[in-house]
Coordinates of C-alpha atoms in Angstrom, one line a residue:
X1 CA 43.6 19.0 -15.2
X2 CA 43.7 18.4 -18.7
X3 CA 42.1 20.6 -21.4
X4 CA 39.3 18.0 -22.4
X5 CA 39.0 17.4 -18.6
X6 CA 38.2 21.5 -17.7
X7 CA 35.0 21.3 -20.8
X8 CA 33.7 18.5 -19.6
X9 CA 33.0 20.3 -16.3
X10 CA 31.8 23.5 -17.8
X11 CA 27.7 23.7 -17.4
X12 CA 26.6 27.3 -18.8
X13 CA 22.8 28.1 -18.5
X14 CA 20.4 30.7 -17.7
X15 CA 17.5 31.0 -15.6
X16 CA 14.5 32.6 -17.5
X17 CA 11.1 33.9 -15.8
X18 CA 8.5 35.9 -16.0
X19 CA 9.0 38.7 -13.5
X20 CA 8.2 37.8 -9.5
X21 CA 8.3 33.6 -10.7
X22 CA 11.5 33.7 -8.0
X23 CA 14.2 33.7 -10.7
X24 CA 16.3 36.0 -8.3
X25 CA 15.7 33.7 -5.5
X26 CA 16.9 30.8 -7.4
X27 CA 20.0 32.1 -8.6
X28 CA 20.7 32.8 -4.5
X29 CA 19.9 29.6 -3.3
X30 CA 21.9 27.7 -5.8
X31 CA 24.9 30.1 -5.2
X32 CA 24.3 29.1 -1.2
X33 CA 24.7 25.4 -2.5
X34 CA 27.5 26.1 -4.3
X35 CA 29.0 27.5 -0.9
X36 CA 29.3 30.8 -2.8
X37 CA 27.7 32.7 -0.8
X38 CA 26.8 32.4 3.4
X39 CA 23.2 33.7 3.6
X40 CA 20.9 34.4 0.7
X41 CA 19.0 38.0 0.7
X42 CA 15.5 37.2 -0.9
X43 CA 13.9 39.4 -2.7
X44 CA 11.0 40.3 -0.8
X45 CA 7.9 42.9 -1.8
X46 CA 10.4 45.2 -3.6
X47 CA 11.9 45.9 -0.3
X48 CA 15.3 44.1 -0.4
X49 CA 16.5 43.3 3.1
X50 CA 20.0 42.4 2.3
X51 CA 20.1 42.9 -1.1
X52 CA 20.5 40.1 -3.7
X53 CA 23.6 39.6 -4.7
X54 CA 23.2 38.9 -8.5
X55 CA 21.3 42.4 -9.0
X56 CA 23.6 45.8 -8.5
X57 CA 22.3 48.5 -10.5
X58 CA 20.6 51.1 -8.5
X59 CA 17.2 51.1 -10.0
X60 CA 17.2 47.2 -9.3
X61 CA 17.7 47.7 -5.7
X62 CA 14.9 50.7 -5.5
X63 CA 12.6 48.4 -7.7
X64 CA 13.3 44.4 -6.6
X65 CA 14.0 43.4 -10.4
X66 CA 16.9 42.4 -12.2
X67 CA 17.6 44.5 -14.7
X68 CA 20.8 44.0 -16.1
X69 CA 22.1 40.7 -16.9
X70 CA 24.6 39.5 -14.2
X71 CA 26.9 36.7 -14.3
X72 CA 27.1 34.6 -11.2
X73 CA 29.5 31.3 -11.3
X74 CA 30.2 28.4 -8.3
X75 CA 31.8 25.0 -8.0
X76 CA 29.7 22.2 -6.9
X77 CA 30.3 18.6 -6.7
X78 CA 33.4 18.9 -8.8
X79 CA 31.7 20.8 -11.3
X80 CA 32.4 24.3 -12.4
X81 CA 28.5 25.8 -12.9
X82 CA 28.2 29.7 -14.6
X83 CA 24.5 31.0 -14.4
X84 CA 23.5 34.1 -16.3
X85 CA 21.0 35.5 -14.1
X86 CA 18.5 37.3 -16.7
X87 CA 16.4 40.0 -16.3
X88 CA 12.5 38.8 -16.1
X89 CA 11.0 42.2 -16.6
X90 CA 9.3 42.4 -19.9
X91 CA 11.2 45.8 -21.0
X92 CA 14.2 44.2 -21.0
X93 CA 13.5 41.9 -23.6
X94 CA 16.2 42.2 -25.8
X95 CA 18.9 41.9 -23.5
X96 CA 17.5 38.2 -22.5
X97 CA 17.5 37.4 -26.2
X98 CA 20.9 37.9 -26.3
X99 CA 22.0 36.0 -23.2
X100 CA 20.6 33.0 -25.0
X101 CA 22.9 33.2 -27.4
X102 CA 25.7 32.5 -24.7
X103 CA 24.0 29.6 -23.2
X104 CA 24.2 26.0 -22.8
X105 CA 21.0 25.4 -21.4
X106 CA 18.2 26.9 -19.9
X107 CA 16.1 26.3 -16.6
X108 CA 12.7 28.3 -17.0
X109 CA 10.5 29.2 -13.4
X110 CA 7.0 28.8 -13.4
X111 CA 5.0 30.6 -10.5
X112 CA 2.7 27.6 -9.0
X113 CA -0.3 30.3 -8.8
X114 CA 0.1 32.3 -11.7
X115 CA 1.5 29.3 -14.4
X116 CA 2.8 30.1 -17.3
X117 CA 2.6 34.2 -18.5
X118 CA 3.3 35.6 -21.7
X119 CA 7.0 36.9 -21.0
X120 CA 8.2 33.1 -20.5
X121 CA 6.4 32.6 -23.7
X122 CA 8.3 34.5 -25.6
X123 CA 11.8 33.8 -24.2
X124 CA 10.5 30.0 -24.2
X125 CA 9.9 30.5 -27.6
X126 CA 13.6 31.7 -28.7
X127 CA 15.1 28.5 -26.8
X128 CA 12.9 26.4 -28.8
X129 CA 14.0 28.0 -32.1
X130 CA 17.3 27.4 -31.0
X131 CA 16.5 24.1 -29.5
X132 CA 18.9 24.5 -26.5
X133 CA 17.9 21.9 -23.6
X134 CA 15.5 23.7 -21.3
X135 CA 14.5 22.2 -17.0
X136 CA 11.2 23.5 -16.7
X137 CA 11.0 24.6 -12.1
X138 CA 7.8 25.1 -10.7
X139 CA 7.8 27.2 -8.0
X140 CA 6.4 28.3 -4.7
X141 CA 5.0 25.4 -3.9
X142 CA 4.2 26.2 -0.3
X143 CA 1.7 28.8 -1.5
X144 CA -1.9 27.3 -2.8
X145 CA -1.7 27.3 -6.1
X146 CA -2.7 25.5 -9.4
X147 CA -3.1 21.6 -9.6
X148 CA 0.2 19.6 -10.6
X149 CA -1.5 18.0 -13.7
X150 CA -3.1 21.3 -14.7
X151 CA 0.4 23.1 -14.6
X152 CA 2.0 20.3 -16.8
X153 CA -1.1 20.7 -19.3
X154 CA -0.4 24.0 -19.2
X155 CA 3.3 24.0 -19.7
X156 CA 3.2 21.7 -22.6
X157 CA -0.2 23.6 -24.5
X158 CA 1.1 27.3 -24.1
X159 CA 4.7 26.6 -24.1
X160 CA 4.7 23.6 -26.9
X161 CA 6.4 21.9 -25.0
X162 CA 6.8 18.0 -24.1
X163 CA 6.9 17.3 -20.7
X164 CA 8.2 14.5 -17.7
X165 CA 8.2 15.3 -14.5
X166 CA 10.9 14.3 -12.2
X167 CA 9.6 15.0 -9.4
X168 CA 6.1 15.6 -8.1
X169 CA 4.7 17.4 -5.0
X170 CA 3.2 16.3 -1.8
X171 CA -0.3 18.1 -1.5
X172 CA 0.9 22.2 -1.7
X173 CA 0.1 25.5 0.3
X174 CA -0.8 24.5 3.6
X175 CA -1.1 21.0 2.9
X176 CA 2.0 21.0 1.7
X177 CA 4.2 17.8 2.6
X178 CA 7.4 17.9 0.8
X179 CA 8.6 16.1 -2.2
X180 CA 9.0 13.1 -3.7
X181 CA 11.8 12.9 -6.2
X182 CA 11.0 10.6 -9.2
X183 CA 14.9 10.7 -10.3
X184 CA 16.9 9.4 -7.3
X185 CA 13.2 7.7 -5.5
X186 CA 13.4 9.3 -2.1
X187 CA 11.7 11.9 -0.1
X188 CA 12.2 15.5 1.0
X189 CA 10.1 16.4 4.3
X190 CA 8.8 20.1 4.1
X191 CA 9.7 21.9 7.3
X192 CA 8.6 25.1 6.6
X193 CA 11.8 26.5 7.9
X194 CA 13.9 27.9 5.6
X195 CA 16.4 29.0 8.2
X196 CA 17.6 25.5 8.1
X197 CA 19.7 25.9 4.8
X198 CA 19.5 21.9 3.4
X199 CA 17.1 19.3 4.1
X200 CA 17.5 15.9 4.6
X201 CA 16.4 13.3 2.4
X202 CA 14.6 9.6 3.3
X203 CA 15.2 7.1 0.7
X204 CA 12.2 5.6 -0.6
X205 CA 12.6 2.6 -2.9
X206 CA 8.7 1.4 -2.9
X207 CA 5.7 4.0 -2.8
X208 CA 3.7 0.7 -1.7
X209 CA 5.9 0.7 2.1
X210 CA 4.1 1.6 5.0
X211 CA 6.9 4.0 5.8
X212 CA 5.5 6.7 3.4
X213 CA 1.8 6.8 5.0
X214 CA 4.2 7.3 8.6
X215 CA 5.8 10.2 7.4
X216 CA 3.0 12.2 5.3
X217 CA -0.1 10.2 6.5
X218 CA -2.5 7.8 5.3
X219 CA -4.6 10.9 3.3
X220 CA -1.3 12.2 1.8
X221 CA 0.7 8.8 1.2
X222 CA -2.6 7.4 -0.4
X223 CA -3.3 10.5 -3.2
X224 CA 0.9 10.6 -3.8
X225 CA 0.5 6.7 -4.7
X226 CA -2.2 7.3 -7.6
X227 CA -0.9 10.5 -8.7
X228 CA 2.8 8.9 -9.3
X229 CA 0.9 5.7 -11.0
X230 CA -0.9 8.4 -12.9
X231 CA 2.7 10.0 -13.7
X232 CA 4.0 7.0 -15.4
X233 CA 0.8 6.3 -17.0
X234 CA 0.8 9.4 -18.9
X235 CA 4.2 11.1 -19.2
X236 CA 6.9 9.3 -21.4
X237 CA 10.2 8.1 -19.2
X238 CA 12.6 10.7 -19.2
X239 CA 15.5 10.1 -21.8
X240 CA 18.8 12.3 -21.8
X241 CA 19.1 12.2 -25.9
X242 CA 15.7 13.7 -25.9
X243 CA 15.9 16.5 -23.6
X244 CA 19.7 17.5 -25.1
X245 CA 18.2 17.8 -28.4
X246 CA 15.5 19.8 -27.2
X247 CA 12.5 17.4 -27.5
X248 CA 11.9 16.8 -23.7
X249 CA 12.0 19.1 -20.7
X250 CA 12.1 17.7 -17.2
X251 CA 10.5 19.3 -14.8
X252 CA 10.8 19.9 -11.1
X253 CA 8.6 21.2 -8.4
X254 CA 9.6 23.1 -4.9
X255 CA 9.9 26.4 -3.2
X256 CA 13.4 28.4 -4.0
X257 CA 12.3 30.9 -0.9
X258 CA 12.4 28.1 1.5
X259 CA 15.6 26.2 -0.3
X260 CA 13.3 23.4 -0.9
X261 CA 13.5 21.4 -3.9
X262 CA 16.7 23.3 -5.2
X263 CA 19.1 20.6 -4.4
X264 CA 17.3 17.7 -6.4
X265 CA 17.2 20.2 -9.0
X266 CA 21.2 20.9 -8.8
X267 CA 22.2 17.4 -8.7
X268 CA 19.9 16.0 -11.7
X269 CA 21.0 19.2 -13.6
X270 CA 24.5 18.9 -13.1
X271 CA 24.4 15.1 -14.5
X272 CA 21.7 15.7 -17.3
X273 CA 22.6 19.1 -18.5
X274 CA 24.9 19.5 -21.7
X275 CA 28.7 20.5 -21.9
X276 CA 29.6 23.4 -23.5
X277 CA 28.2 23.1 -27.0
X278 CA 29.2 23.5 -30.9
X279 CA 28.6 27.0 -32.1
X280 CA 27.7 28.1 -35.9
X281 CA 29.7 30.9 -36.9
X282 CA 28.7 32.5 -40.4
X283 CA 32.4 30.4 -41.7
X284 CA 31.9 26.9 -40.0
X285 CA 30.4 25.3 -36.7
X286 CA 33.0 26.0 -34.1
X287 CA 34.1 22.9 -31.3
X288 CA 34.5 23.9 -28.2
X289 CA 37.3 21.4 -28.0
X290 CA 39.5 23.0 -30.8
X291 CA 42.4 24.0 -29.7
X292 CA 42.5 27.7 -30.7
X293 CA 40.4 30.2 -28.9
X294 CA 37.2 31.8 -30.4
X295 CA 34.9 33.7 -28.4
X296 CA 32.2 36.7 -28.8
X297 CA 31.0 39.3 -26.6
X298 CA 27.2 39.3 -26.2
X299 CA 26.8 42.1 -23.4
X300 CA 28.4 45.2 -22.4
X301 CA 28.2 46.7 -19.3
X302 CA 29.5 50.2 -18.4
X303 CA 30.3 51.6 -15.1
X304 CA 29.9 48.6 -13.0
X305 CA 32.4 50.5 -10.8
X306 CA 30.6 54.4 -11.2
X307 CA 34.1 55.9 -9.5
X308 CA 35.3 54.7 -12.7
X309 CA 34.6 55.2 -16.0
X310 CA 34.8 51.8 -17.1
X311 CA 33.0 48.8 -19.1
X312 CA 33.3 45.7 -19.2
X313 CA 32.2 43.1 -22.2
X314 CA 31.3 39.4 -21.3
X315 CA 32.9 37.4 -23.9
X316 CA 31.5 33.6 -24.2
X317 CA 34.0 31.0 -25.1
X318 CA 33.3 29.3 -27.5
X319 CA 36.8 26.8 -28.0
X320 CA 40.4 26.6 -26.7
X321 CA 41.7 28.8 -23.9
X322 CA 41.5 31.9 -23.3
X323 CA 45.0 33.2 -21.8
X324 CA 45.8 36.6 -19.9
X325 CA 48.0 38.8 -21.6
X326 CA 47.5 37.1 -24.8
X327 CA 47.3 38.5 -28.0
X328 CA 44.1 37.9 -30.0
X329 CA 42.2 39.0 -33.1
X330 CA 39.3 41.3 -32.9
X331 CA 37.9 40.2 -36.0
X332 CA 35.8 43.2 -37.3
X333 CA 39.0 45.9 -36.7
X334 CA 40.8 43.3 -38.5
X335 CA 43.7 44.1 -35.0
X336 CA 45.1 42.4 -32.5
X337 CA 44.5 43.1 -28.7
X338 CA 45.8 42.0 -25.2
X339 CA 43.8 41.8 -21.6
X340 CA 45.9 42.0 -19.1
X341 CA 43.1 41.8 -16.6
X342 CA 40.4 39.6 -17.7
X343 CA 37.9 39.4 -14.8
X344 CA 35.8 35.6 -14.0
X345 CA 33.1 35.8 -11.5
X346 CA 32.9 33.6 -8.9
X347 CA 29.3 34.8 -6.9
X348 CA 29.4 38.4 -7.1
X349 CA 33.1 38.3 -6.6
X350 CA 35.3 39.3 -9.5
X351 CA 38.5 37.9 -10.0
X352 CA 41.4 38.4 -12.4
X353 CA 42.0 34.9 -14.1
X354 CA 44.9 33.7 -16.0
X355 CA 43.0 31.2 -18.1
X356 CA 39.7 30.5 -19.2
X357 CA 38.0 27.2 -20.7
X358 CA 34.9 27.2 -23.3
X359 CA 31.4 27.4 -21.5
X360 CA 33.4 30.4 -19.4
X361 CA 32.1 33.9 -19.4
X362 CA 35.1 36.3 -19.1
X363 CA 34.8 40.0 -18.7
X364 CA 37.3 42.2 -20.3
X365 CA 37.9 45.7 -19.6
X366 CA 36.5 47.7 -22.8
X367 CA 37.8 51.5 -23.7
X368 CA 34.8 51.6 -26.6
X369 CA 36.1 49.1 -28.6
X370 CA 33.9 46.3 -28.7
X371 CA 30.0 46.2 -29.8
X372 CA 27.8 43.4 -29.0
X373 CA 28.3 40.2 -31.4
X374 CA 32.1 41.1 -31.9
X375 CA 34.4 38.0 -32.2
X376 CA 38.0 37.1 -30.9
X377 CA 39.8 34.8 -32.3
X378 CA 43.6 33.8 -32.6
X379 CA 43.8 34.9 -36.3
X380 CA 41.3 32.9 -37.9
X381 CA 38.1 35.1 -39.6
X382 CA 35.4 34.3 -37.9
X383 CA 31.4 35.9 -37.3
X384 CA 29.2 34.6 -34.3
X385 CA 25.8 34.9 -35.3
X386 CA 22.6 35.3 -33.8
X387 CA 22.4 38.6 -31.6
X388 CA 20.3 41.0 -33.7
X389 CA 18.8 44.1 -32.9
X390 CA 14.9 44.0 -32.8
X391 CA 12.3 46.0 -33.5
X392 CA 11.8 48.7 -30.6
X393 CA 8.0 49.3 -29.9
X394 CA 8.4 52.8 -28.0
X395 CA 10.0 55.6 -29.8
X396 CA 11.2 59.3 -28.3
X397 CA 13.0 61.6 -29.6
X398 CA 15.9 62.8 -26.7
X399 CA 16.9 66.5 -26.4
X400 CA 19.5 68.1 -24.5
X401 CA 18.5 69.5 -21.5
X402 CA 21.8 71.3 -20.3
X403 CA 23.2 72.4 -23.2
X404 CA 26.6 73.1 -21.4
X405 CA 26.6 69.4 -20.9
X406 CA 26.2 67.9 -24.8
X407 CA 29.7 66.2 -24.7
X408 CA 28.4 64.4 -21.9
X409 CA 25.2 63.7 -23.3
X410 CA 26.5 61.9 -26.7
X411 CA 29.2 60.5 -24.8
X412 CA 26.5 58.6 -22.5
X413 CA 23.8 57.6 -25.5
X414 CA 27.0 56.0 -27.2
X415 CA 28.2 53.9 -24.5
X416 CA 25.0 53.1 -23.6
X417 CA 23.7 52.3 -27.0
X418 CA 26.9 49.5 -27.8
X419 CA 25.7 48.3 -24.8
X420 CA 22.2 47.5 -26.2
X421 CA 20.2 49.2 -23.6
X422 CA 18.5 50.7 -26.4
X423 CA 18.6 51.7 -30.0
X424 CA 19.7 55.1 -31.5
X425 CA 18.6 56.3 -34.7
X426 CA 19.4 59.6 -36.6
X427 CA 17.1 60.9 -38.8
X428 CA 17.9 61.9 -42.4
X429 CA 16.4 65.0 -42.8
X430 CA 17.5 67.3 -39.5
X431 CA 19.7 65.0 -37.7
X432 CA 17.3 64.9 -34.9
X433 CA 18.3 61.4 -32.4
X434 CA 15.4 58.9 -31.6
X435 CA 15.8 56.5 -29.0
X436 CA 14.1 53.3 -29.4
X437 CA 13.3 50.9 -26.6
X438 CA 11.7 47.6 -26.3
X439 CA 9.7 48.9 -22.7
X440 CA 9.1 52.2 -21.4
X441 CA 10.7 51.5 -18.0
X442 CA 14.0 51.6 -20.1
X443 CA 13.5 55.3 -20.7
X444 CA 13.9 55.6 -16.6
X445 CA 16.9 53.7 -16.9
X446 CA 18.7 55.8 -19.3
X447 CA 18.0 59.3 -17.7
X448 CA 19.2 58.1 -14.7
X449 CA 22.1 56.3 -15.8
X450 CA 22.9 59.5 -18.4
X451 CA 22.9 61.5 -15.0
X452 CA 24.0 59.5 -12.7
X453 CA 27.1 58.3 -14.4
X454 CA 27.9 60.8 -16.9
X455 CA 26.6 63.8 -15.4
X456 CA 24.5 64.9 -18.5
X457 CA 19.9 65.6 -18.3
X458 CA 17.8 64.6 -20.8
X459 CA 14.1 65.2 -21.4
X460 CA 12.5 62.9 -24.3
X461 CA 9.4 64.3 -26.6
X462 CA 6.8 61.4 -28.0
X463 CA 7.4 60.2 -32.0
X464 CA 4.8 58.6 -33.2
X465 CA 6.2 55.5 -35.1
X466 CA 4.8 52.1 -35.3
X467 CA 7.6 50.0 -36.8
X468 CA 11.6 50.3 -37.2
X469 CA 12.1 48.9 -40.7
X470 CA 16.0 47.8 -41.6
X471 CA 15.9 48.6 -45.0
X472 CA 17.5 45.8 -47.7
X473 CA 20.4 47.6 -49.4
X474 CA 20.8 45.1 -52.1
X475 CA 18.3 47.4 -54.9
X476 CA 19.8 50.9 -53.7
X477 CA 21.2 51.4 -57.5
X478 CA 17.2 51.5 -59.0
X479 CA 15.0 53.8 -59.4
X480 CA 12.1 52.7 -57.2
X481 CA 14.8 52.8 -54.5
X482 CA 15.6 56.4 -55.4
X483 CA 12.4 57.3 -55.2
X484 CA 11.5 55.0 -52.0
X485 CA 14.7 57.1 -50.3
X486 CA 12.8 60.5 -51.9
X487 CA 9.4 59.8 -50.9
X488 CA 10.2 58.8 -47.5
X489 CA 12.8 60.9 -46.2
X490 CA 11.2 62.5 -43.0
X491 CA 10.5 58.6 -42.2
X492 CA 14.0 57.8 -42.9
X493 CA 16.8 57.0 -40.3
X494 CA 20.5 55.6 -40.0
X495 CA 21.0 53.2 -37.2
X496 CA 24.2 52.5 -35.1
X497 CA 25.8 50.6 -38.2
X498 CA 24.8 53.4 -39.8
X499 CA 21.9 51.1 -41.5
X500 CA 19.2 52.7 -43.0
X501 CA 16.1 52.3 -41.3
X502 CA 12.3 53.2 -42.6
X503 CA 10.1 54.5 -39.4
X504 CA 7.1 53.8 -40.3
X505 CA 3.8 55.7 -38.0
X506 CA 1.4 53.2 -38.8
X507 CA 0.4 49.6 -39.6
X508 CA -1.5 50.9 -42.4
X509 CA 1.1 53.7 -44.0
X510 CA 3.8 50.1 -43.4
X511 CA 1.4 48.1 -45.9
X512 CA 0.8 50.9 -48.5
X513 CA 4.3 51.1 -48.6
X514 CA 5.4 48.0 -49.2
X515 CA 2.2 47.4 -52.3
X516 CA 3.7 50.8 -53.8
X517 CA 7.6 49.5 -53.3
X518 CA 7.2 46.2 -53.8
X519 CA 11.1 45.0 -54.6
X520 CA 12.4 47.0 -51.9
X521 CA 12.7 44.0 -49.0
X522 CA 12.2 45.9 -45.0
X523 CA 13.1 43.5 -42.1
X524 CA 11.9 43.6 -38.8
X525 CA 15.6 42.8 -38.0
X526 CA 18.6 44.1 -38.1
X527 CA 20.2 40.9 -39.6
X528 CA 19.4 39.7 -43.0
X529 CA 21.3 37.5 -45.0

């Protein structure tokens, strides 16, 4: 197949929730229509029967949440689909931010009872800034739950977003009938049993037929006749240039536990949803269907085998092929490298592949030398941008708790810092190493990973800091910056990049800082131009 051929097939997206929406559950059932996998293992009341197979960390398994970003690919109708399954719980944030910068699209789940919660608001948010094409899935739809028209309202006023739906719900909870699907015009019976793995569909050209009010009854047929009417009355028709420039979201209704709804999501998805895209670098905007490969890594995950002391980074192509064995440039050593093993995933499978297309995720064994927004190219100079570090809102310092063990210890904070689980900072004045963290669960993570994986204990003492501050080195030769770094220096810190960073305890101590150094720029940040 030719080069052209292999991008056109690519779809890369990920699947963004607020936690419990059924993001997991998703991700399964779609692998089950991909044929990926046999039999999906819901996730159900933290208790996981068979375990799903996009989370495999431990703490996931004990806790029923994804934690870790996971990347799960199938084939489906000809078309080569890569999910990156995201984690929904709120303290894992920043991790999510970043797997938007790796994706083509997005398809965001909405709990039918609960609507829309603040943590799809915020990862909402950062696809709209970015404008990538979003699929809006309502779920749980056999549970009673809000009104249709209430959850579009709702969709569009908290999320600012401009909705059509696509297809619309027969009754819901225990009046729930099935689904009629606006985009192809047939129906999907509700059976209630999701051991049967795919329903079948009935064609249904005109609403007005009396065939409708035989399958759902008169009651049912009669209120899905207005509502639809009521549909194209208000919602604008869907148009494909809209949604793939951001302006429109479609949105579907259905129930991923019972594997209903999920297919007419799959198959308008795989026609409507955009090719691997253009990507700005900080040099030029990148095509995926240049001929020489660029790519950056924008997650790192150690140990995924914990015999083995190994990581892996998930590099996004971005254009051209990516070959095994190849050598390419890591642009911020300024040196070449090789991968002799570069895994794909197909499922939860991995799989050594000789060659990779743009829209791909690859994961490439990493001894320590990669760091999150790294680029590969094949000589050219280039910078991805657009996976800062934010500002943490929990801060601890971390101590040593078996001294005999400190080689361990820094060992594990370093890999486990490139790999953006959390941020490290030193301080100036006694050296002393805070960890900051966009959740508190993330401490748990750490101190189990640190001892799990590396063998090291740590025990963490409260800091009392409000704000990390990147600090704008452009004034650092004047005085007021001399006497900002004076002043300060028990609130100052050195990041990772060895940036200095202003900790500051207080909204109030924040302000009267900035009025008393007023040229000296702080970001909330860690990329400024």
């Amino acid at each position: 197949m030719s080069f052209l051929k292999e991008i056109q097939r690519r779809r890369t997206f990920g699947i963004i929730s607020h936690p419990d929406a059924g993001k997991t559950t998703l991700t399964e059932k779609l692998l089950l229509f991909g044929g990926a996998i046999q039999e999906a293992g819901a996730v159900k009341s933290n208790k996981i029967k068979k375990g799903a197979t996009s989370d495999f960390m431990e703490i996931e398994r004990q806790r029923g949440i994804s934690v870790a970003t996971s990347v799960l690919a199938f084939e489906y109708n000809g078309i080569k689909i890569n999910i990156l399954d995201t984690p929904g719980h709120k303290d894992f944030a920043e991790d999510t931010f970043r797997t938007l910068t790796a994706v083509d699209s997005v398809i965001v789940v909405i709990d039918v009872a609960k609507g829309v919660e603040e943590q799809t608001e915020k990862l909402v948010e950062v696809c709209r800034m970015r404008n990538i094409p979003m699929i809006v899935f309502i779920n749980k739809m056999d549970r009673e739950g809000k009104d249709a028209f209430d959850l579009l309202d709702e969709v569009e006023q908290k999320l600012g977003l401009k909705v059509t739906p696509l297809s619309f719900p027969i009754g819901m909870g225990y009046e729930f009938k099935g689904i009629y699907n606006i985009w192809e015009k047939n129906i999907n019976l509700f059976s209630g049993d999701s051991r049967k793995n795919i329903e079948e569909t009935i064609e249904i050209k005109d609403l007005s037929s009396p065939e409708l009010d035989k399958l759902v009854g008169d009651k049912a047929a009669q209120t899905l006749r207005e509502e639809i009417e009521l549909v194209e009355g208000i919602y604008p028709e869907f148009n494909k240039e809209n949604y793939l420039k951001g302006d429109l979201q479609p949105v579907f209704f259905g129930s991923a536990l019972n594997n209903f709804g999920v297919r007419e999501l799959l198959d308008c998805f795989v026609e409507i949803a955009p090719k691997p895209r253009p990507k700005q670098s900080e040099e030029r905007l990148v095509k995926p269907e240049e001929k020489k490969f660029t790519g950056f890594v924008f997650k790192i995950h150690a140990n995924m085998d914990p015999n083995h002391r190994n990581r892996l980074a998930f590099v996004k192509i971005v254009s051209g092929e990516f070959k095994r064995n190849a050598p390419y440039l890591h642009v911020r050593h300024n040196k070449k490298v090789k991968f002799s093993s570069p895994n794909a995933f197909f499922a939860e499978k991995k799989e050594i592949v000789d060659i990779s297309y743009p829209g791909d995720i690859v994961g490439l064994q990493d001894t320590g030398t990669f760091k999150i927004g790294d680029t590969l190219t094949e000589g050219e100079v280039l910078n991805y941008k657009g996976v800062p570090s934010f500002s943490p809102e929990h801060f601890r310092y971390i101590n040593n708790a078996d001294p005999l063990k400190s080689k361990q210890l820094f060992k594990g904070i370093d890999q486990l810092m490139d790999e953006g689980v959390a941020q490290l900072f030193t301080l100036e004045l006694n050296g002393r190493k805070v960890i900051g963290t966009v959740g508190a669960l993330q401490y748990e993570v750490i101190q189990y990973r640190l001892e799990h994986e590396y063998g090291a204990k740590c025990t963490y003492e409260n800091l009392n800091v409000h704000k990390a501050c990147w600090v704008d080195p452009k004034n650092s030769k004047t005085d007021e910056y001399k006497e900002f770094v004076r002043v300060k220096q028990r609130f100052l810190a050195k990041d990772k990049h060895n940036q200095l960073v202003f900790l500051a305890d207080s909204p109030f101590s924040l302000q009267m800082t900035q009025q008393k150094y007023p040229n000296i720029k702080l970001h909330f940040t860690s990329e400024f131009d």
